[in-house]
Coordinates of C-alpha atoms and ligand atoms in Angstrom, one line a residue:
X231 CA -20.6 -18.9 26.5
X232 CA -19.3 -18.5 29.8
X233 CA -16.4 -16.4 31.1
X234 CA -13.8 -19.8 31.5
X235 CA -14.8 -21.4 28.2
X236 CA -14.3 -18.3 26.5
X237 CA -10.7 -17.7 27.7
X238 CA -10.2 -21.2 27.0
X239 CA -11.1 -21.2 23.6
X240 CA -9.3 -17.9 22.5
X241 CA -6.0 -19.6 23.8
X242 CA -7.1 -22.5 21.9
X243 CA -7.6 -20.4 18.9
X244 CA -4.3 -18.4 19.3
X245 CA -2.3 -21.3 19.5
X246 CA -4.1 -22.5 16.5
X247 CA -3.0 -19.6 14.6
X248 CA 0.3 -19.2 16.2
X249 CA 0.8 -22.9 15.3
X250 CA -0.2 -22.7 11.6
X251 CA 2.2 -19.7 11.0
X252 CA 5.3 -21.2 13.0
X253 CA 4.9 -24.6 11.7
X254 CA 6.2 -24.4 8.0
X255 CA 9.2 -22.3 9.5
X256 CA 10.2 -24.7 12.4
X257 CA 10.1 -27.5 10.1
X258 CA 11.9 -25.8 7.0
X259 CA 14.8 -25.5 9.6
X260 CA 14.7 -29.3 10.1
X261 CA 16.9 -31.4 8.2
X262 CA 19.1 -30.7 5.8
X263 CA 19.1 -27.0 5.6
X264 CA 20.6 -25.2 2.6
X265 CA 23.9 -23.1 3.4
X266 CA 22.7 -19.8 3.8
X267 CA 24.3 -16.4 2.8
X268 CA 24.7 -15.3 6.2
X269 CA 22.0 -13.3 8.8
X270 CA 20.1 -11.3 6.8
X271 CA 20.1 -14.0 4.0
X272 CA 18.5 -16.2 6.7
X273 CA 16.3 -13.5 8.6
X274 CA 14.8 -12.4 4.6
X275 CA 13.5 -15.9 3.6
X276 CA 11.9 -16.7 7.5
X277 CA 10.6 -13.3 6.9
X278 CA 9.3 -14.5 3.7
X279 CA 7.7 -17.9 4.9
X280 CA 6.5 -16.1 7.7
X281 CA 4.4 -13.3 5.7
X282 CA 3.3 -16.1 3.1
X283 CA 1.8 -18.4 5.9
X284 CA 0.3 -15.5 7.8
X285 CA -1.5 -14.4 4.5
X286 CA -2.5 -18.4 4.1
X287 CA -4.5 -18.3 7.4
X288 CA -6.5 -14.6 6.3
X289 CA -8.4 -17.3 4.0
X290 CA -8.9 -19.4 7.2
X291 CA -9.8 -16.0 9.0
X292 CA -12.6 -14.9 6.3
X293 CA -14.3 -18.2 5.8
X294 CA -16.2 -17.8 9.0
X295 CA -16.0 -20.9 11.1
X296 CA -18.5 -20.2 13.7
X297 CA -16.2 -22.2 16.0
X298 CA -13.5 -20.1 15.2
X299 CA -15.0 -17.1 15.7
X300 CA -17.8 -16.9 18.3
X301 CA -15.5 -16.2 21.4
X302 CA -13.8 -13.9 19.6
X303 CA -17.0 -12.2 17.2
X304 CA -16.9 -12.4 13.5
X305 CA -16.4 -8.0 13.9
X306 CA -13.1 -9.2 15.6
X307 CA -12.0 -11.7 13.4
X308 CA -12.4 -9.3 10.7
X309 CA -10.1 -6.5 12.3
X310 CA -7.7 -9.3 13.2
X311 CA -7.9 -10.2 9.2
X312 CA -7.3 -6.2 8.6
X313 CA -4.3 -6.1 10.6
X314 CA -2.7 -9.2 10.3
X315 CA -2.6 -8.9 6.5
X316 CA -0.7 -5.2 7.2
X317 CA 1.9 -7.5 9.3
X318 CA 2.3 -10.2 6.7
X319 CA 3.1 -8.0 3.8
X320 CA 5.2 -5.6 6.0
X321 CA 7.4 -9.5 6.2
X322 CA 7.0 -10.3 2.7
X323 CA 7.7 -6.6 1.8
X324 CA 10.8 -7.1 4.2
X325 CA 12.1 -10.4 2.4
X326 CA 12.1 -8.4 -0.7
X327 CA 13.7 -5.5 0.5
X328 CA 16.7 -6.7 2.6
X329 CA 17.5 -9.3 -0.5
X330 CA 17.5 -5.6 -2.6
X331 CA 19.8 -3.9 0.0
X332 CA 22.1 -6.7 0.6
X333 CA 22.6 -9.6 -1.9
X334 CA 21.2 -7.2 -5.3
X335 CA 22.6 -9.7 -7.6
X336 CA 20.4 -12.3 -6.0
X337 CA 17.1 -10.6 -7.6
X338 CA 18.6 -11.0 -10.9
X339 CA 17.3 -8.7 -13.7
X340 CA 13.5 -7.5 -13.6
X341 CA 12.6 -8.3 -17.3
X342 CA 10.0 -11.2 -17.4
X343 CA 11.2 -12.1 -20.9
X344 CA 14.7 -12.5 -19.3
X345 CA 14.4 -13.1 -15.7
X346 CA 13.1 -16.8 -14.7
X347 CA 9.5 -17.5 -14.2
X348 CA 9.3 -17.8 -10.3
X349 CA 11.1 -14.8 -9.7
X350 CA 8.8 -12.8 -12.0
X351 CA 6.3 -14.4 -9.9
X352 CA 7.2 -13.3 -6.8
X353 CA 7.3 -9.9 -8.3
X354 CA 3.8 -9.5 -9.3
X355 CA 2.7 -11.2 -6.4
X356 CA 4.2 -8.4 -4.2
X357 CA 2.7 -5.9 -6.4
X358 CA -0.6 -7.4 -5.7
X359 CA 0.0 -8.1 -2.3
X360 CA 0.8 -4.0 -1.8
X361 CA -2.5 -3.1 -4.2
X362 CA -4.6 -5.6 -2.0
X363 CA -4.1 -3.8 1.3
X364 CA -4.1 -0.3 -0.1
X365 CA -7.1 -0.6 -1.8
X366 CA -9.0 -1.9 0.9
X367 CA -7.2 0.6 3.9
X368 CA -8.3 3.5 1.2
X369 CA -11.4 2.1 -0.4
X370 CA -13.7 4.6 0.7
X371 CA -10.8 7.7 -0.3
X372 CA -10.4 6.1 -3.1
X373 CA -14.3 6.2 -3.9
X374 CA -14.4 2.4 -4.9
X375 CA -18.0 0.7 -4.6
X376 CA -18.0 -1.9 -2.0
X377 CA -18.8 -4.7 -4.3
X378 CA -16.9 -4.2 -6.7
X379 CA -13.9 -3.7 -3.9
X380 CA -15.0 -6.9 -2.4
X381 CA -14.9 -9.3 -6.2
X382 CA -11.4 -7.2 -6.8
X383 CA -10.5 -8.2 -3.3
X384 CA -11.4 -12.1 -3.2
X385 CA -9.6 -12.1 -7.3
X386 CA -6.3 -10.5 -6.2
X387 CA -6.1 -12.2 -3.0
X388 CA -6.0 -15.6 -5.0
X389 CA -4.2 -14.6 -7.4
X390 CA -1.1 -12.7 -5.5
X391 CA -1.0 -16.0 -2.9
X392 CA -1.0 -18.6 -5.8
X393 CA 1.7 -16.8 -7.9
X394 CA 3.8 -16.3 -4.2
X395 CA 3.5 -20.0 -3.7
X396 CA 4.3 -20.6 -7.4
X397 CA 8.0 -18.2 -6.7
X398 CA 7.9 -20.6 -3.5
X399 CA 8.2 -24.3 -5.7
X400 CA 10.1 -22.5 -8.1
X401 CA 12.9 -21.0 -6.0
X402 CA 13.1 -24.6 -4.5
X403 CA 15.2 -22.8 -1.6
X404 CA 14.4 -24.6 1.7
X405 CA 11.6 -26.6 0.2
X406 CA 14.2 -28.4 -1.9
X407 CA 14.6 -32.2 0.0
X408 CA 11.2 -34.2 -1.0
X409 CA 10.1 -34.1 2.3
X410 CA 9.9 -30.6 3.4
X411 CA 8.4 -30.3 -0.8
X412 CA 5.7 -32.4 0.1
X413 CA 5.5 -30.5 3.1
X414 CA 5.2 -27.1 2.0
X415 CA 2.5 -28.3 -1.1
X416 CA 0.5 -29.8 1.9
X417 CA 0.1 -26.3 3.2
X418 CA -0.9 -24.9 -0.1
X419 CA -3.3 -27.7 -1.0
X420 CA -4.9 -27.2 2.8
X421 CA -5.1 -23.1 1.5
X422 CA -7.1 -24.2 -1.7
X423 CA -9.0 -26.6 0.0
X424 CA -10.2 -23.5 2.3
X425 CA -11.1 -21.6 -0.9
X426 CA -12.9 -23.7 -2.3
X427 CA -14.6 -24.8 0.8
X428 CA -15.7 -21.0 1.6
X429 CA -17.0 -20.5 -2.3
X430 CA -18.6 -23.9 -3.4
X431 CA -19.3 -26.4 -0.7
X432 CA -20.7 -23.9 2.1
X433 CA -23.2 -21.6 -0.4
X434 CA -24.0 -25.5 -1.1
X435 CA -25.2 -26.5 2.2
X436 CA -27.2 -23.1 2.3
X437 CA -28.5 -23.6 -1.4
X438 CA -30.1 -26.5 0.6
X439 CA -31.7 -25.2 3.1
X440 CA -33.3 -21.9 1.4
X441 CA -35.7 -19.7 3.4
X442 CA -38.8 -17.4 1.5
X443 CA -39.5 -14.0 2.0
X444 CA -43.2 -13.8 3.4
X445 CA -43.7 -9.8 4.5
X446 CA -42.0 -6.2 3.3
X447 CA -43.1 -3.8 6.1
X448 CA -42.5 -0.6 5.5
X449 CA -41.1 1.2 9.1
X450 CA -40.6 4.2 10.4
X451 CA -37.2 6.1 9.6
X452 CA -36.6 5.3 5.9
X453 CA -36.6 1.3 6.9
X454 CA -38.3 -1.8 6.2
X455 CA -38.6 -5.2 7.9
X456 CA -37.7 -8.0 5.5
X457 CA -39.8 -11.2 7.2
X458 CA -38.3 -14.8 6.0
X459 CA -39.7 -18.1 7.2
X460 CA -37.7 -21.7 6.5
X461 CA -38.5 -23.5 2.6
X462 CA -38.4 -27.2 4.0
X463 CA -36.2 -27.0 6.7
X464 CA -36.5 -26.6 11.0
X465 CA -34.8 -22.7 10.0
X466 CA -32.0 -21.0 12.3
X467 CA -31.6 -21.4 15.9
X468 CA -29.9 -17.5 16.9
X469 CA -29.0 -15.7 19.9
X470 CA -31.1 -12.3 20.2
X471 CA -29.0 -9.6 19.0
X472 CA -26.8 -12.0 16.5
X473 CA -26.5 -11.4 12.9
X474 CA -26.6 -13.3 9.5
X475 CA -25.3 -12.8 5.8
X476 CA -28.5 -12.3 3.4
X477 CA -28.2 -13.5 -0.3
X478 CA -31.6 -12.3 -2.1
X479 CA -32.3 -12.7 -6.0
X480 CA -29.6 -14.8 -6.7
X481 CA -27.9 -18.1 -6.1
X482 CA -26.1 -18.2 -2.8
X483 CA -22.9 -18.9 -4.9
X484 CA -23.5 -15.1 -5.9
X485 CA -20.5 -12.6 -3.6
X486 CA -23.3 -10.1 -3.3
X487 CA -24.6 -10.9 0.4
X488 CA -24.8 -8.6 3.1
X489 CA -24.5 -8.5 6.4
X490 CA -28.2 -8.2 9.0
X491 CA -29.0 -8.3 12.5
X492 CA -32.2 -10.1 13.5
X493 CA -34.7 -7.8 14.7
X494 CA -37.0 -10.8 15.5
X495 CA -37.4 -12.7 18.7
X496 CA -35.1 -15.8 18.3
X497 CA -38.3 -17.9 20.1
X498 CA -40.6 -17.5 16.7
X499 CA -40.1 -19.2 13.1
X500 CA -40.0 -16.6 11.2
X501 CA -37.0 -14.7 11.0
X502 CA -37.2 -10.9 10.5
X503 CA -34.4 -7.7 9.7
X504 CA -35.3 -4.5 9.6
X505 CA -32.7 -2.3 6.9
X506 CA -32.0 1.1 6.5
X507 CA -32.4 2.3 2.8
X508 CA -28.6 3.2 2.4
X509 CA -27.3 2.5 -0.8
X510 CA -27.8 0.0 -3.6
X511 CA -28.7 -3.0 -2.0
X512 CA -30.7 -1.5 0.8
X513 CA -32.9 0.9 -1.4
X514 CA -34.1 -2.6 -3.4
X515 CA -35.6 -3.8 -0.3
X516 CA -38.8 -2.2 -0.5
X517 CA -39.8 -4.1 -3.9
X518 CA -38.8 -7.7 -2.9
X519 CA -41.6 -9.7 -4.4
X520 CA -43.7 -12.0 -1.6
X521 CA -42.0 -15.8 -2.4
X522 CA -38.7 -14.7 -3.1
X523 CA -36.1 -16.7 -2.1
X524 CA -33.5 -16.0 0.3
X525 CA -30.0 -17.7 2.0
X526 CA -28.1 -17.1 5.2
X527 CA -25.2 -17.5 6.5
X528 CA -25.0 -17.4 9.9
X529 CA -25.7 -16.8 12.7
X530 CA -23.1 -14.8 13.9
X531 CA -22.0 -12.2 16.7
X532 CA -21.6 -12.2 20.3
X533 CA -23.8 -9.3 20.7
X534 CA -26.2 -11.0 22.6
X535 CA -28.0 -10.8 26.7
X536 CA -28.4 -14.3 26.2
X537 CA -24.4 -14.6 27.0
X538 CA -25.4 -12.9 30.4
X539 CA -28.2 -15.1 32.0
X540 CA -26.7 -13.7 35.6
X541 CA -26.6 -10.5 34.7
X542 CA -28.8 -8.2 37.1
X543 CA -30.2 -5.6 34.3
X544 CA -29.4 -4.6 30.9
X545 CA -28.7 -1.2 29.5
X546 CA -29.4 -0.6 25.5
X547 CA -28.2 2.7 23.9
X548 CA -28.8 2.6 20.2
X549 CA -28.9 5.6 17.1
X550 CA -30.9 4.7 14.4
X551 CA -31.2 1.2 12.3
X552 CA -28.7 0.3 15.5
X553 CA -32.5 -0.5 17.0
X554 CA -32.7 -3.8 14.4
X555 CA -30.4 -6.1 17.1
X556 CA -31.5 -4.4 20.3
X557 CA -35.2 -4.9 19.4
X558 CA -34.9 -8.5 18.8
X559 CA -33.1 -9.0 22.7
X560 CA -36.0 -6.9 24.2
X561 CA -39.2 -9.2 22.0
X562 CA -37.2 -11.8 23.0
X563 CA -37.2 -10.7 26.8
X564 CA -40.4 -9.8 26.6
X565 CA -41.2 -13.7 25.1
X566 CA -39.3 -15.6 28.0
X567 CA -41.4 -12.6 30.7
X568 CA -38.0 -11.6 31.8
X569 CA -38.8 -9.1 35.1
X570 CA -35.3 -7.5 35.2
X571 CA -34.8 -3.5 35.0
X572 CA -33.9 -2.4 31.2
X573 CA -33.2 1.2 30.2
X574 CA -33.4 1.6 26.8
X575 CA -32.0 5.1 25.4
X576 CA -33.3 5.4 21.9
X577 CA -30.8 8.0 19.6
X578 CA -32.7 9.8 16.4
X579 CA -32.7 13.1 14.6
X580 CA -36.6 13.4 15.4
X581 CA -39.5 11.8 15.7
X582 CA -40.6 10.4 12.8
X583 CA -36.8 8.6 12.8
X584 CA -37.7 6.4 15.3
X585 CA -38.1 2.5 13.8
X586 CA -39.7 0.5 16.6
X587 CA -41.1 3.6 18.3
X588 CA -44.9 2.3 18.7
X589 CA -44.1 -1.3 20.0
X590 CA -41.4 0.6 22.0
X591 CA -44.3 2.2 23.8
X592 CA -46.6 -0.6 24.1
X593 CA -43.4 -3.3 24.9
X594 CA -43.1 -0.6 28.9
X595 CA -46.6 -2.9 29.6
X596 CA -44.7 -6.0 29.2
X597 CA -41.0 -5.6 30.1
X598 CA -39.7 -3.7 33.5
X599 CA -38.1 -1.5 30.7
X600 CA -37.2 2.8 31.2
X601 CA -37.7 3.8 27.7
X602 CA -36.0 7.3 27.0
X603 CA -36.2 8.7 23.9
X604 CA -32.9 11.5 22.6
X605 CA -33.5 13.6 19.5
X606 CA -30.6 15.4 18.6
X607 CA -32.6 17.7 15.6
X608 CA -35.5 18.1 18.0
X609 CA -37.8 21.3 17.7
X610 CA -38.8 23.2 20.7
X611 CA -42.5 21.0 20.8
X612 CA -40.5 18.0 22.2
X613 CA -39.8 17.9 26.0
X614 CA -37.9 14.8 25.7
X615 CA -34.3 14.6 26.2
X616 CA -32.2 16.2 23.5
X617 CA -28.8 17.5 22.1
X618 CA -25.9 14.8 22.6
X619 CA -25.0 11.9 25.0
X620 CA -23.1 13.4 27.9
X621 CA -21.9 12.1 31.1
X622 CA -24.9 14.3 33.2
X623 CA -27.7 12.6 30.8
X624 CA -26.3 9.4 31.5
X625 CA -25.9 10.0 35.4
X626 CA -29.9 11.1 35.5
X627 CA -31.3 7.7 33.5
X628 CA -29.4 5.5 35.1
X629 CA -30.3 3.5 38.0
X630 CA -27.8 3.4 41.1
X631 CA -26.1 0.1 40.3
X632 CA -25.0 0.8 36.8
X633 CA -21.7 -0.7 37.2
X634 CA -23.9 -3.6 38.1
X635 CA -25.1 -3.6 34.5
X636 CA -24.4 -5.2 31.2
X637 CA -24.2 -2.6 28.0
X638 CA -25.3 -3.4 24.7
X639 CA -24.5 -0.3 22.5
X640 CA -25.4 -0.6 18.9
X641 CA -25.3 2.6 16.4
X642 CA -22.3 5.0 13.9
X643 CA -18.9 4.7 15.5
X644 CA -19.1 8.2 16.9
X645 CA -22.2 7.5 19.0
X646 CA -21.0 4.1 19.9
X647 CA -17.2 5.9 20.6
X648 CA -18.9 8.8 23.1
X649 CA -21.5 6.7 24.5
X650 CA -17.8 4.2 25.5
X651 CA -16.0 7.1 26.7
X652 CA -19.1 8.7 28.7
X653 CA -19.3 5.2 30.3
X654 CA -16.0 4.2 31.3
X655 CA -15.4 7.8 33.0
X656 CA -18.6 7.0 35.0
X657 CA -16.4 3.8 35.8
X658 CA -18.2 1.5 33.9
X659 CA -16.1 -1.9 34.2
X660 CA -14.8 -2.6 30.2
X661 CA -16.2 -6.2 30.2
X662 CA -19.7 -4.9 30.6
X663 CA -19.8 -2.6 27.9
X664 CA -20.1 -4.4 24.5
X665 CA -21.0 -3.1 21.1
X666 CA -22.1 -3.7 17.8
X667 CA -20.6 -1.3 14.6
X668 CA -23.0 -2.0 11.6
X669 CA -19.0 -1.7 9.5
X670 CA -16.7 -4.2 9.0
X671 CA -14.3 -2.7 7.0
Ligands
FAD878 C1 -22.7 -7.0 11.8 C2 -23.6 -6.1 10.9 C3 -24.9 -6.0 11.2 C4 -25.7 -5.1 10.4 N1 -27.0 -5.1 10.7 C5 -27.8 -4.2 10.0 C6 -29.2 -4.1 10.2 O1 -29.8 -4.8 11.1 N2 -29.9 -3.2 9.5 C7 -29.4 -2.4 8.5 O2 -30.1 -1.6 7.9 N3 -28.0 -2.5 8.3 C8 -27.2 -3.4 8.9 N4 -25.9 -3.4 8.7 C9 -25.3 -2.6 7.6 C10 -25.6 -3.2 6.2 O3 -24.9 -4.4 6.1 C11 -25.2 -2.2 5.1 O4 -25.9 -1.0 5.3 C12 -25.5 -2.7 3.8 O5 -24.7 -3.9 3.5 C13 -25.2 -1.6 2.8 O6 -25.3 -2.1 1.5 P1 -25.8 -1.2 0.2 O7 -25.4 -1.9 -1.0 O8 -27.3 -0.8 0.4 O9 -25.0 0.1 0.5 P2 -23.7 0.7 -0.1 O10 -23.9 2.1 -0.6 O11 -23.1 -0.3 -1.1 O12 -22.7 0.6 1.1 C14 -22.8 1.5 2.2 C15 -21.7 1.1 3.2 O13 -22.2 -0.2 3.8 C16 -21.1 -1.1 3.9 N5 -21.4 -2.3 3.2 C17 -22.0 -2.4 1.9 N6 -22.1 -3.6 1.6 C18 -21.6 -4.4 2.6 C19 -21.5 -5.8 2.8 N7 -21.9 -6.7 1.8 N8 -20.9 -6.2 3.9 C20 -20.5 -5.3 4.9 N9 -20.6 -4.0 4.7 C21 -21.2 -3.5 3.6 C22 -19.9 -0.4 3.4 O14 -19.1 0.1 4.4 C23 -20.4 0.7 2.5 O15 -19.5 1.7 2.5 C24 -25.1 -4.3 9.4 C25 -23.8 -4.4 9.2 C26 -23.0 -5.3 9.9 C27 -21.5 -5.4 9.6

């Protein structure tokens, strides 16, 4: 996408957002508004429709419009999801508390065989709201399997947003002329509608267009490539160095799907990933049986040279499985006989780590590509580089005009974090620089 459009269509976006949140709040206020107990009355139930709108568009954020998110990335969307839901409980948290500190009597008493319905409601739904975000800010403290975090997740996020609309409709307050009712169950039917467009009608259009697995390679570095072509359809048209969801064994209406970057050439019709054996998806990769079949969602990511056809060179610095996106920008390079200057700084423990290292060779007799391998457990037989990433290595492979350069940097967070820092102190310009962290949350 280019530079303009982009900016364009993150204002567009924003407004979007910024629009969906303010909306029920300007028009509660239209009309006939109910006689309020005073400022902090008032600031404590804007605060409240404020936090329950914000927490209506996370389901928009999650259900991965590819309009939506491509200028920003899907990796951004998912931070913004992160740390807008910490804002919109901190307002709903608010609502609660300053009715607790100034109007008490207002809350009436806590026992659900006593109190009414929709304020017992409300209550739960604030205890869920508050489990929701510690339990996925502390999942990995707290030890809790990522899919079974993720079905908890999508279960309590339904369930504390229906029962908080539920304490909406029953309090009545500000929704109470038929209008602004109709209004406000508008907004929540829109919110369902999302639901159930992210879990039945889009693993639909996938179920339709299924792909089948036709190769396990086995690769170096505890990895394997994974090689899919199309079942009945024309397949998926991706940008080198984008990602998909996979769904394998099961129906894509399963919640197990994880996320992979092509490691293919986007120019051939068979889709390949190469995967790290990690944990317990990962380590099953190795026995997919030939003719299984397999769904994506995608593609996704704006990791990708393709967004810089001007660009005068490329600079790759990956660590580990971090080679899976990078690979499939350089086969796809090397298909369109692209003659600009690549470097290419490969990050392993050792030797027998390194995933594409044969075609990495053999790929410096097609591309103009500087291929520099770092082992950071190296013995003393390798004369490579070795050790860390440090601002002297970077200032011997790099050609003159590195600010000149676009950066695609694609391993852990720490690499990726040094390998930032190392470049912006060589003044690096930040646009250039653009990453890839295999985590999303
Ligand atoms: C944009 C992106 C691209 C990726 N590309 C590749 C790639 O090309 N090759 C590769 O080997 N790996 C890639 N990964 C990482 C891969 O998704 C995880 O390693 C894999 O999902 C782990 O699943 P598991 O059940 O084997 O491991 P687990 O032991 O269950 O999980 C290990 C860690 O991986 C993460 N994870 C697990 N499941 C998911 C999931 N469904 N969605 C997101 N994160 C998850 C969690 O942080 C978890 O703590 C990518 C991740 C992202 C976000």
């Amino acid at each position: 996408m280019k530079t303009k459009s982009v900016i364009v269509s993150v204002f567009f976006w924003i407004t979007v957002y910024l629009l969906l949140v303010l909306a029920p709040l300007m028009v509660l206020n239209i009309g006939e508004v109910p006689q309020g107990s005073g400022f902090w009355w008032d600031f404590s139930m804007a605060l409240g429709f404020a936090g329950m709108a914000m927490m209506g568009v996370q389901f928009f954020l999650t259900a991965r419009f590819k309009r939506a998110s491509a200028p920003f990335g899907i990796d951004i969307i998912y931070y913004f999801h992160r740390y807008l839901a910490i804002a919109a409980f901190i307002f709903i948290f608010l609502h609660f508390l300053i009715i607790r500190i100034d109007n008490v009597e207002a809350l009436g008493v806590i026992n659900p065989f006593e109190a009414p319905w929709y304020m017992t409601t409300g209550r739960i739904s604030l205890l869920l709201f508050m489990l929701l975000i510690l339990s996925s800010l502390f999942r990995k403290q707290l030890k809790i399997e990522y899919e079974t975090w993720r079905i908890t997740h999508i279960v309590i996020a339904v369930s504390a947003f229906l029962l908080a609309l539920s304490h909406i409709e029953g309090v009545g307050y500000y929704i109470a002329d038929p209008e602004k009712r109709w209004l406000w169950t508008a907004y929540t039917l829109f919110f369902v509608l999302l639901m159930v467009y992210v879990r039945i009608i889009k693993p639909w259009g996938m179920k339709k267009h299924p792909y089948k697995v036709v190769e396990v390679k086995k690769e170096f570095g505890d990895s394997y490539t994974l090689a899919l072509e199309p079942e009945g359809h024309a397949g998926m048209h991706f940008k080198a160095g984008q990602f998909a969801w996979l769904t394998l064994k099961d129906s894509p209406y399963h919640i197990k799907e994880h996320p992979f970057s092509f490691s293919s050439s986007p120019h051939k019709n068979r889709i390949e990933f190469t995967i790290k054996e990690l944990g317990d998806f990962t380590k099953t990769i190795k026995d997919t049986p030939i003719g299984e079949i397999a769904y994506l969602d995608g593609p996704y990511g704006t990791f990708s040279v393709e967004n810089y056809p001007d660009a005068p060179g490329f600079v790759f610095i990956t660590a580990g499985v971090g080679a899976a996106p990078i690979m499939s920008m350089l086969r796809s390079l090397a298909d369109k006989k692209d003659k600009r200057p690549l470097v290419l700084l490969d990050i392993n423990n050792d030797w027998e780590s390194i995933i594409f290292r044969d075609e990495l060779e053999e790929m410096q007799n097609h591309l103009n590509l500087k291929l520099i391998h770092l082992l950071t457990k190296a013995d003393d037989s390798w004369q490579g580089e070795k050790g860390r990433i440090s601002k002297e290595l970077f200032q011997r492979i790099l050609p003159k005009d590195l600010r000149e350069l676009e950066y695609f940097i694609c391993g852990p967070k720490p690499v990726s974090d040094a390998t930032q820092k190392e470049l912006y102190g060589l003044k690096v310009p930040l646009g250039k620089v653009h990453f890839e962290l295999f985590d999303m949350v």
